mmCIF file of C-alpha atoms and ligand atoms in Angstrom:
data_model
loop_
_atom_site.group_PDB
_atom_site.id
_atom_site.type_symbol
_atom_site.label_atom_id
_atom_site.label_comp_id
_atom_site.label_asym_id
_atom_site.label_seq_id
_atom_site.Cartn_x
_atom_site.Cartn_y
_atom_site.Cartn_z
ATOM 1 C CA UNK A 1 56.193 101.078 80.060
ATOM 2 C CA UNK A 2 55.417 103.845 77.834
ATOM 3 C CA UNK A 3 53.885 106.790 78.640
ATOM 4 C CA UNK A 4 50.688 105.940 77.163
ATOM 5 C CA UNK A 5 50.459 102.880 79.117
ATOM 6 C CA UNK A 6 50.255 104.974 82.174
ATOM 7 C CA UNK A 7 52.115 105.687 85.365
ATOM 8 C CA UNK A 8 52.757 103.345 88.633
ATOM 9 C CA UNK A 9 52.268 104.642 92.020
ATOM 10 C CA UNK A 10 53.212 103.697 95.762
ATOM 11 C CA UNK A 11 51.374 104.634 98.631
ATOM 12 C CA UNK A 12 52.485 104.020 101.834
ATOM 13 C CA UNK A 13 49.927 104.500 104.591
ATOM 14 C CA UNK A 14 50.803 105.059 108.042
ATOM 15 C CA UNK A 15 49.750 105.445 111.396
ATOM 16 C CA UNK A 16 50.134 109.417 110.640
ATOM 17 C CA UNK A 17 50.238 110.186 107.527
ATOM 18 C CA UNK A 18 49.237 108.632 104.021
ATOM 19 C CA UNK A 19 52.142 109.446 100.841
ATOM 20 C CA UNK A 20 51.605 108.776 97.640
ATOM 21 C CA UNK A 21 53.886 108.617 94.869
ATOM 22 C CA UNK A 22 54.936 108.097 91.618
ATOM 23 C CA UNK A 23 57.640 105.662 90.947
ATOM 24 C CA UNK A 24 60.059 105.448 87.630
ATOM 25 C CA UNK A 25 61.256 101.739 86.346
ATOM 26 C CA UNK A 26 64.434 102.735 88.179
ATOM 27 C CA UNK A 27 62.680 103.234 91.249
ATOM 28 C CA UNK A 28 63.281 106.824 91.210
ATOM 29 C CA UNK A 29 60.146 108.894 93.121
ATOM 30 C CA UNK A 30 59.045 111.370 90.654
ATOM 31 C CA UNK A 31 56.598 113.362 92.581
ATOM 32 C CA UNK A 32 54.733 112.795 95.694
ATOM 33 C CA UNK A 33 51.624 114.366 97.634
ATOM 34 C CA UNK A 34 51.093 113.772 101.402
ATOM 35 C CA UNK A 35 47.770 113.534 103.280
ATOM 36 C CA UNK A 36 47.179 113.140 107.148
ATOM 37 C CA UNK A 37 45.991 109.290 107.694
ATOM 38 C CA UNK A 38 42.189 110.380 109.640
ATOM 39 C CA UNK A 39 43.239 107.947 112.365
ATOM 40 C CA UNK A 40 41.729 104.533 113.063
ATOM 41 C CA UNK A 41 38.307 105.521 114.856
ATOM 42 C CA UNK A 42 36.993 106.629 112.083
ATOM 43 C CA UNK A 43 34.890 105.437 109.000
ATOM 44 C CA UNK A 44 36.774 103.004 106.595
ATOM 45 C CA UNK A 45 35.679 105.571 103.490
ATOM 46 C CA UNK A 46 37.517 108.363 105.424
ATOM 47 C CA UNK A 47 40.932 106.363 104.782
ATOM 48 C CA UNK A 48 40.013 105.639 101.541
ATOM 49 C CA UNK A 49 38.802 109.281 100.461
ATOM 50 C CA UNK A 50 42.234 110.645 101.899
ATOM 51 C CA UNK A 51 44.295 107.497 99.499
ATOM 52 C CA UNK A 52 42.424 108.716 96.932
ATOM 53 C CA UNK A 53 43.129 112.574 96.906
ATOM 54 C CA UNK A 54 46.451 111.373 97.186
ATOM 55 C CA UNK A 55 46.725 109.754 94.393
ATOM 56 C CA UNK A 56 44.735 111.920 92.417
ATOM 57 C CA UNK A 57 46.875 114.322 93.066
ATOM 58 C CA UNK A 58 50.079 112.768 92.494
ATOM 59 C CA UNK A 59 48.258 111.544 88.748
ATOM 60 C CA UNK A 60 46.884 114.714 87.825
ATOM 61 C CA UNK A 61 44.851 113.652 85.358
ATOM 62 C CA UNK A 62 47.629 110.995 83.846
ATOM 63 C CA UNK A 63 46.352 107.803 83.306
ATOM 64 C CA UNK A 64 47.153 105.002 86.115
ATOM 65 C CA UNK A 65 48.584 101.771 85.138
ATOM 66 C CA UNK A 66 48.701 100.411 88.612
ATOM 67 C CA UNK A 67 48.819 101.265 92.019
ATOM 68 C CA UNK A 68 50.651 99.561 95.151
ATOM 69 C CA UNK A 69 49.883 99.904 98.655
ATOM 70 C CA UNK A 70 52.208 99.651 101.939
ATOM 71 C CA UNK A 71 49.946 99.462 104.495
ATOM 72 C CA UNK A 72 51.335 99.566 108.799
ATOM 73 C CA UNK A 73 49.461 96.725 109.580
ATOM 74 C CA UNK A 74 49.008 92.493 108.844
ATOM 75 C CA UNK A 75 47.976 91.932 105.011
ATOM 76 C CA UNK A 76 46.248 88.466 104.353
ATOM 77 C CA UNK A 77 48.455 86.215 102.343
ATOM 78 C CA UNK A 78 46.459 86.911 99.479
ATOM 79 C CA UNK A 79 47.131 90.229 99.425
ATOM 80 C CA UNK A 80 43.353 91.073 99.081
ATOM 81 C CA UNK A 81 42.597 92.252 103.009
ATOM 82 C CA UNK A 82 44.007 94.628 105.556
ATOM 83 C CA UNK A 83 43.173 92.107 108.553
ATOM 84 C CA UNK A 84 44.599 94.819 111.840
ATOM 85 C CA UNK A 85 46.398 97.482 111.931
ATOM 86 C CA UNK A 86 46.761 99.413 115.325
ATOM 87 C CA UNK A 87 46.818 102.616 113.723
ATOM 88 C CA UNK A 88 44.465 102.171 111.065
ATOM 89 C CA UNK A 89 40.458 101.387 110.885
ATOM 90 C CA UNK A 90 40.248 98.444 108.413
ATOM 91 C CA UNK A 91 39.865 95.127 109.922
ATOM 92 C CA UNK A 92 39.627 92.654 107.219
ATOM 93 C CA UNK A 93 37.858 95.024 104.679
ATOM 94 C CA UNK A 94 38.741 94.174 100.859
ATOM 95 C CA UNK A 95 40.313 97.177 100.815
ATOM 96 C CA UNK A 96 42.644 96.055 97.317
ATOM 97 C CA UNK A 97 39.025 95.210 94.957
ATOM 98 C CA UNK A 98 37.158 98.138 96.801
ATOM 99 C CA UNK A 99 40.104 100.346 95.609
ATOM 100 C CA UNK A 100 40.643 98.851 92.502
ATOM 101 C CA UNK A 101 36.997 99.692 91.355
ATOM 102 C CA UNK A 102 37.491 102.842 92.615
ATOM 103 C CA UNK A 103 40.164 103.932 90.544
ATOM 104 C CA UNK A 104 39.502 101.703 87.505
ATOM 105 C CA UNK A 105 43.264 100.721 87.710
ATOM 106 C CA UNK A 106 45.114 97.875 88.748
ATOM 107 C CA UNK A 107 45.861 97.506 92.815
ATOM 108 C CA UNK A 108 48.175 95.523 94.380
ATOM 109 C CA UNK A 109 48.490 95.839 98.239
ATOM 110 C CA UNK A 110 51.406 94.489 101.080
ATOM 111 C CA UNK A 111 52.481 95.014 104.550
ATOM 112 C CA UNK A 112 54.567 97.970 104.632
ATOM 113 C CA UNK A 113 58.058 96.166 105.749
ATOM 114 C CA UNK A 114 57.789 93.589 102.450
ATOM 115 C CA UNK A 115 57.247 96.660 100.398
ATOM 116 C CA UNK A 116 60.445 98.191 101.962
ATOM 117 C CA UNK A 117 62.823 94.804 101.613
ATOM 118 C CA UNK A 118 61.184 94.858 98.246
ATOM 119 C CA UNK A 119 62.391 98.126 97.285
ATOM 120 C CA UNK A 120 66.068 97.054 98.958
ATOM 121 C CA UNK A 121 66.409 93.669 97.339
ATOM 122 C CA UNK A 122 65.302 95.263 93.736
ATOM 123 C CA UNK A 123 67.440 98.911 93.451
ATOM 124 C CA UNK A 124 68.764 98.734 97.065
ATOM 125 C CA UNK A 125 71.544 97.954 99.499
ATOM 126 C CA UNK A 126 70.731 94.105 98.927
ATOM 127 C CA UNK A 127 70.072 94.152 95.248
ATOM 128 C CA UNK A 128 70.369 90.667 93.306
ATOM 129 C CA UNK A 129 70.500 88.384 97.360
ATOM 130 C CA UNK A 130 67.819 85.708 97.247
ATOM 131 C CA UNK A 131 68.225 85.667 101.126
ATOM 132 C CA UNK A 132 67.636 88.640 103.163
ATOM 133 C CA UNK A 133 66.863 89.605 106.361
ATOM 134 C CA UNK A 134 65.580 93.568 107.061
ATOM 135 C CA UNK A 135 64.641 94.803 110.467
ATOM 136 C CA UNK A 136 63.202 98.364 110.245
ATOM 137 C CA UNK A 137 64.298 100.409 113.780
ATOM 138 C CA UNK A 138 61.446 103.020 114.367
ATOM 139 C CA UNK A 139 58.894 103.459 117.411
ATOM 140 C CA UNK A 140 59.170 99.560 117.708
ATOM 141 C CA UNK A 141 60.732 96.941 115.129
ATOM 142 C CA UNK A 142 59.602 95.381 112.106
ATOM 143 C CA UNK A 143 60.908 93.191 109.793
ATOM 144 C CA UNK A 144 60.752 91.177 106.565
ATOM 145 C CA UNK A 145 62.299 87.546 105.575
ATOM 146 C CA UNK A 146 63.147 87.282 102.070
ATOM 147 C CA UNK A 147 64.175 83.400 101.291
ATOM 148 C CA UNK A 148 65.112 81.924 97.615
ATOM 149 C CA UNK A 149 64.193 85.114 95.900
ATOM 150 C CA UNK A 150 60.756 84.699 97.553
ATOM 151 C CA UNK A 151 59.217 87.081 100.822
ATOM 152 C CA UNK A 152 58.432 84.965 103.086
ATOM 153 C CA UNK A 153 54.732 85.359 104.538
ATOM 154 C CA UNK A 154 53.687 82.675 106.586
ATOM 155 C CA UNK A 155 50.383 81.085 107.219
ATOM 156 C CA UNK A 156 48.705 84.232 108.434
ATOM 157 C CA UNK A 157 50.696 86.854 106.420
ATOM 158 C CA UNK A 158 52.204 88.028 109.856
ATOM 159 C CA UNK A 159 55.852 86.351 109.742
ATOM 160 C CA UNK A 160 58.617 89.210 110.403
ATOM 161 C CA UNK A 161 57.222 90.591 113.609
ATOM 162 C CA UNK A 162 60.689 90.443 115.149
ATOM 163 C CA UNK A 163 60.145 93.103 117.520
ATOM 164 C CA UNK A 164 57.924 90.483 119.572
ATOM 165 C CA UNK A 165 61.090 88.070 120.310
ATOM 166 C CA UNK A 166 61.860 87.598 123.958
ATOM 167 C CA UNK A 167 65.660 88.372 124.312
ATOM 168 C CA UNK A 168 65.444 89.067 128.147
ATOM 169 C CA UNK A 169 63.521 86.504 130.330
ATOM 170 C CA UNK A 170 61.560 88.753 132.871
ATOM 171 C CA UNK A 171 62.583 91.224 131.058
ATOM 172 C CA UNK A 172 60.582 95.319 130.573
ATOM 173 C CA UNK A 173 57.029 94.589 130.062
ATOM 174 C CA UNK A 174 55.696 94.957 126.302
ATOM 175 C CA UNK A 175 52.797 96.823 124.759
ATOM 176 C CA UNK A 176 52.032 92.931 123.619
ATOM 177 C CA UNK A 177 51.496 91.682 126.628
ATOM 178 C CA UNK A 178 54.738 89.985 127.126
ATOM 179 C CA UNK A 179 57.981 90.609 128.795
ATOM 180 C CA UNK A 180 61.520 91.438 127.852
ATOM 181 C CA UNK A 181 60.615 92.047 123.896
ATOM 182 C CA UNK A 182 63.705 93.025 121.541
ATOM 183 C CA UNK A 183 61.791 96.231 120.970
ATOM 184 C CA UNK A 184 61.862 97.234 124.323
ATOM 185 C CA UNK A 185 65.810 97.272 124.187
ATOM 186 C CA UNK A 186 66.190 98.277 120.655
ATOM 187 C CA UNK A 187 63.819 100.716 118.588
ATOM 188 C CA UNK A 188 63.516 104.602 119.062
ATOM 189 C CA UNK A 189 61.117 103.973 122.208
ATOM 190 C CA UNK A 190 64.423 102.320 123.796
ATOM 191 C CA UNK A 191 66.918 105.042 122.728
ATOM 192 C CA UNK A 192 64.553 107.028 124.891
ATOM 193 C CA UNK A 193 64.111 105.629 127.717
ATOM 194 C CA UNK A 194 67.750 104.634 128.174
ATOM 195 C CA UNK A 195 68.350 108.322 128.541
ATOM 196 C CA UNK A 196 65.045 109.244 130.504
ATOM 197 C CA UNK A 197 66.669 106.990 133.065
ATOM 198 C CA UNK A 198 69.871 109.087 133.084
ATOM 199 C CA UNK A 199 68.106 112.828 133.159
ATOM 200 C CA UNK A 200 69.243 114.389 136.275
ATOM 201 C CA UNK A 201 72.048 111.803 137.053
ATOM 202 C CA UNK A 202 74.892 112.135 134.289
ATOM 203 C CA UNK A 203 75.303 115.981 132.590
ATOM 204 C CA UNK A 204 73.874 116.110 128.765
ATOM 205 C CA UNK A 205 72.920 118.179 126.178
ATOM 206 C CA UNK A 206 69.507 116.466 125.936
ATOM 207 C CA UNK A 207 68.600 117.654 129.585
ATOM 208 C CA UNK A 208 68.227 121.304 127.815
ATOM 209 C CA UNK A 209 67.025 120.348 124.794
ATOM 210 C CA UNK A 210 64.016 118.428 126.633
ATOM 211 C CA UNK A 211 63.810 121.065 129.879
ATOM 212 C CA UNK A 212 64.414 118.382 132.200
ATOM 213 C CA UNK A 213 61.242 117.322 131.091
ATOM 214 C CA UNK A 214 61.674 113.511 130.006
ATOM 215 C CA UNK A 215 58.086 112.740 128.303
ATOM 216 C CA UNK A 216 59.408 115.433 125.490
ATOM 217 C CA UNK A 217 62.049 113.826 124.269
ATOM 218 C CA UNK A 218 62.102 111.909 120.864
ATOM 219 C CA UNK A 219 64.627 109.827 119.085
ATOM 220 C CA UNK A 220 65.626 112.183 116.410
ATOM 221 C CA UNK A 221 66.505 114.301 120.019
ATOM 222 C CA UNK A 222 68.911 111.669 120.693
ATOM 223 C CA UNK A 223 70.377 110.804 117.104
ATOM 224 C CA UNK A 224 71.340 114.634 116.788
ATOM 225 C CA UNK A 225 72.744 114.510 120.351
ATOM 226 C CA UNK A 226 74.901 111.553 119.710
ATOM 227 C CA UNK A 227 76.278 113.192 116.452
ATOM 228 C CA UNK A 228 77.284 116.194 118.520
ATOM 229 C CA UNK A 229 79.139 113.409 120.981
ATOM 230 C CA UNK A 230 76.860 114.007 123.865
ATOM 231 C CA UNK A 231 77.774 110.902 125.934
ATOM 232 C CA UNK A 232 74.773 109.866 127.299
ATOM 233 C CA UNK A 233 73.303 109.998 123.492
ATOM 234 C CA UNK A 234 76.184 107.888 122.501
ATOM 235 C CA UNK A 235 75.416 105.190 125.120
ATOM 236 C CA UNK A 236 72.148 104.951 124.280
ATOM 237 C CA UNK A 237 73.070 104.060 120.873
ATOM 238 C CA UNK A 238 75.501 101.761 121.942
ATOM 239 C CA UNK A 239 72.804 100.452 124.206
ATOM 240 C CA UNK A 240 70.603 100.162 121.625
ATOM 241 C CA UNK A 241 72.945 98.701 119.059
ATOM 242 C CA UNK A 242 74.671 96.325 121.090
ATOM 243 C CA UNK A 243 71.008 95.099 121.594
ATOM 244 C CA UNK A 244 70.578 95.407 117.396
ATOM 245 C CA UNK A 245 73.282 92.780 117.538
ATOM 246 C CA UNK A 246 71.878 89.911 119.629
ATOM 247 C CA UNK A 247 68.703 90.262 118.017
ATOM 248 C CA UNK A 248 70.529 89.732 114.842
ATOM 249 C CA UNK A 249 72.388 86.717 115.842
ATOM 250 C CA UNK A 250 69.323 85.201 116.650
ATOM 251 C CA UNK A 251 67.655 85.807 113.319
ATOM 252 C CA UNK A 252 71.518 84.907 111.405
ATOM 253 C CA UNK A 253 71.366 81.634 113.471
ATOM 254 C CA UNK A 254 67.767 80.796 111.630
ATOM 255 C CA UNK A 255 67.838 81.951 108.629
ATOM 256 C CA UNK A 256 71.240 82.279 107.185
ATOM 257 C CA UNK A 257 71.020 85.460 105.214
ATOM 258 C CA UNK A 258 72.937 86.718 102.695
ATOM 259 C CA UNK A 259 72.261 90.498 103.789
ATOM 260 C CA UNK A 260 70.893 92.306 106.707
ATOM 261 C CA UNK A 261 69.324 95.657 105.971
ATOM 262 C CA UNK A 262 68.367 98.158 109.290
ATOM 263 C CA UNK A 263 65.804 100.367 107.892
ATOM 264 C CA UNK A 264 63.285 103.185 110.044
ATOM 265 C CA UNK A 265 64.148 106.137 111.657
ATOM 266 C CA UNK A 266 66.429 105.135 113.570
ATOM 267 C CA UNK A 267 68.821 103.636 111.077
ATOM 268 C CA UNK A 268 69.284 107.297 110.096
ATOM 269 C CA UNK A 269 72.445 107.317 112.987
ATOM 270 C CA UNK A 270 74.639 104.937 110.961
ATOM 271 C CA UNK A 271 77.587 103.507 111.926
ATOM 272 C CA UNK A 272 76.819 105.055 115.695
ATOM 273 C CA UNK A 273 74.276 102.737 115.741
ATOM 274 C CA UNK A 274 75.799 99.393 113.502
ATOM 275 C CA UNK A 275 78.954 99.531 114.677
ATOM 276 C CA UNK A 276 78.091 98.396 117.783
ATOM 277 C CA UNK A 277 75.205 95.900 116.024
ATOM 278 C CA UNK A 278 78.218 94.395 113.548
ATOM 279 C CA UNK A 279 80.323 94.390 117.193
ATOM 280 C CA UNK A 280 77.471 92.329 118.255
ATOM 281 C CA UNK A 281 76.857 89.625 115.990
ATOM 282 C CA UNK A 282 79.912 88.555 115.365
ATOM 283 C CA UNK A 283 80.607 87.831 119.617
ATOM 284 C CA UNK A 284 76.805 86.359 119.209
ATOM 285 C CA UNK A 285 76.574 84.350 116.481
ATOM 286 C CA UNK A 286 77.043 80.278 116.621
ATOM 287 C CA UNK A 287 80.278 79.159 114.173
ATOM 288 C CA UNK A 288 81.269 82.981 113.626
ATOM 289 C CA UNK A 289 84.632 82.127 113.107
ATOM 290 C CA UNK A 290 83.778 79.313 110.183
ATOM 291 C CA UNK A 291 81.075 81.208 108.097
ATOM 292 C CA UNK A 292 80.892 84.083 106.531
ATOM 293 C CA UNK A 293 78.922 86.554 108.617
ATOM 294 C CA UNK A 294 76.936 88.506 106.391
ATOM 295 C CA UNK A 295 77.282 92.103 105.981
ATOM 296 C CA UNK A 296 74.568 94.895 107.669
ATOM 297 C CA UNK A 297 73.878 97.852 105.523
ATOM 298 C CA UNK A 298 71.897 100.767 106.231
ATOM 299 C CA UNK A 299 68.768 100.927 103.790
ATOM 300 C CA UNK A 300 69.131 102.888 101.007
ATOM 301 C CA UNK A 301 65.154 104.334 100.638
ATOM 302 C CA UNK A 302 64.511 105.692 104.025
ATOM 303 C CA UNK A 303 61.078 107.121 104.355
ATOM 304 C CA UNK A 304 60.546 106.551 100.312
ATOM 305 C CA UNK A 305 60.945 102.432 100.896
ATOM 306 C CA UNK A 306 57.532 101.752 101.345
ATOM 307 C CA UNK A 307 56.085 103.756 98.041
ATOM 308 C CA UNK A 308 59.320 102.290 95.917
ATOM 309 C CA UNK A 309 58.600 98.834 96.651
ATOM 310 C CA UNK A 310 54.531 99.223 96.364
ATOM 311 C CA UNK A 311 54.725 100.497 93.249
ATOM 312 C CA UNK A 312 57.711 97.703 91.858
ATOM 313 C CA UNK A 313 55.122 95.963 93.279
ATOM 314 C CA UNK A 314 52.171 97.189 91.254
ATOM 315 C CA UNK A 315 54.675 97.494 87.888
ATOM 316 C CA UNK A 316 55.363 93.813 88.188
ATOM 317 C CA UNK A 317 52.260 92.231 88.635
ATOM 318 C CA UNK A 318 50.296 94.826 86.069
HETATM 319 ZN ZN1 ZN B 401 56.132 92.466 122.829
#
């Protein structure tokens, strides 16, 4: 690229908040604005008008070459539609052409998660594996399958919705409908409620922190408590992680991956929370002992994944 080619953005759009930014060839974010996402009863255009002052202001007055977009919801295979998204208004709108003709540029758009393995398996933790599997740890789980080099979709665009995998028959019931989901065990929502269950019962820190109050607390709560060695905090994560684990095996078991990569919020806890996961897959996973297990790595982008990969995205199809 060369400067009067343009500049490639990412913007990652959310359930709360829309960020846009611009991306180097080395997947460096150069600058970035932030706009609140108007929330999903509202007019499509609303969305779109808030995407646009985004980027618009991250441009400022530069020309565009392209632009990627991370959306929280299920893209169409095709790349063309946002079909659902719980937090989100469009429901199979051609939100990429609309877009595209709106800012005269070039749009590409994805699912959030395959913008974030992108951005891991091009500058990331799992740079250069043709196999990866990425599981992103926040409210709930999602995920992303990368296989030969290639994401792997699916027929509907919706494969990588680990979170929806029953690992406990009769298990807690699910937002889905189901019962005993992995995200019910293991995402931010569990770390949670494994220590709402405690409050009152077994001293901690996070008793204070929430005034006994158990609907305040949040997992960043948690994640500070555990660093500070508050023992109920630490349980919870090795609740939560020991959980990571099985989940994992499963996944290891069918796909064979080269690399897992935890991404989300609640990766941000580290080994506190993958020591327990790596604990876990080896005990879990058929033939341990006569494969090699791969390796889990924190992801390296943290709340920038989604923009990196959108706009590698947007660079390489441009
Ligand atoms: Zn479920």
């Amino acid at each position: 690229m060369t400067p009067d080619e343009g500049i490639y953005l990412g913007v990652d759009i959310g359930g709360t908040k829309v960020l846009a930014a611009e991306v180097g060839a080395d997947g460096q974010v150069v600058a970035t604005a932030r706009r609140t996402t108007p929330g999903r009863r509202v007019e499509v255009a609303l969305v779109e008008d808030a995407l646009t002052e985004a980027v618009q202001e991250v441009a400022a007055g530069r020309p565009i070459a392209g632009v990627g977009l991370a959306a929280a919801g299920f893209v169409d295979a095709s790349g063309e539609r946002v079909m659902f998204a719980p937090h989100l208004p469009w429901r199979g709108d051609p939100t990429r052409s609309r877009l595209a003709d709106r800012w005269d540029t070039t749009v590409v758009l994805d699912n959030d998660a395959n913008c974030a393995v992108r951005a891991e398996g091009v500058y990331g933790v799992a740079r250069g594996a043709e196999d990866i599997v990425m599981v992103t740890l926040g409210t709930g789980i999602g995920g992303a399958v990368v296989v030969g080099g290639r994401i792997h979709r699916g027929r509907n665009g919706m494969a990588g919705e680990f979170g929806h995998m029953q690992v406990l028959p009769d298990g807690a019931p699910c937002e889905c409908g189901g019962f005993g989901c992995w995200e019910q065990y293991c995402s931010g929502n569990a770390l949670v409620r494994f220590v709402r269950t405690r409050l009152g019962r077994v001293p901690t820190v996070l008793e204070q922190w929430c005034e006994g109050d158990g609907e305040r607390l949040t997992g960043p709560m948690v994640t500070t408590a555990a660093e500070h060695d508050d023992p109920v905090a630490l349980q919870a994560f090795e609740s939560v992680g020991d959980w990571l684990g099985v989940g994992l095996a499963n996944l290891v078991a069918a796909l064979d991956p080269e690399v897992v990569v935890i991404g989300g919020g609640v990766s941000a806890a580290g080994d506190l929370l993958l020591e327990p996961a790596r604990s876990a897959l080896v005990r879990s996973l058929v033939g341990a002992g006569h494969r090699q297990v791969p390796p889990v790595h924190p992801a390296r982008f943290g709340p920038h994944a989604g923009v990196v990969g959108a706009a590698h995205l947007a660079r390489s199809t441009s």
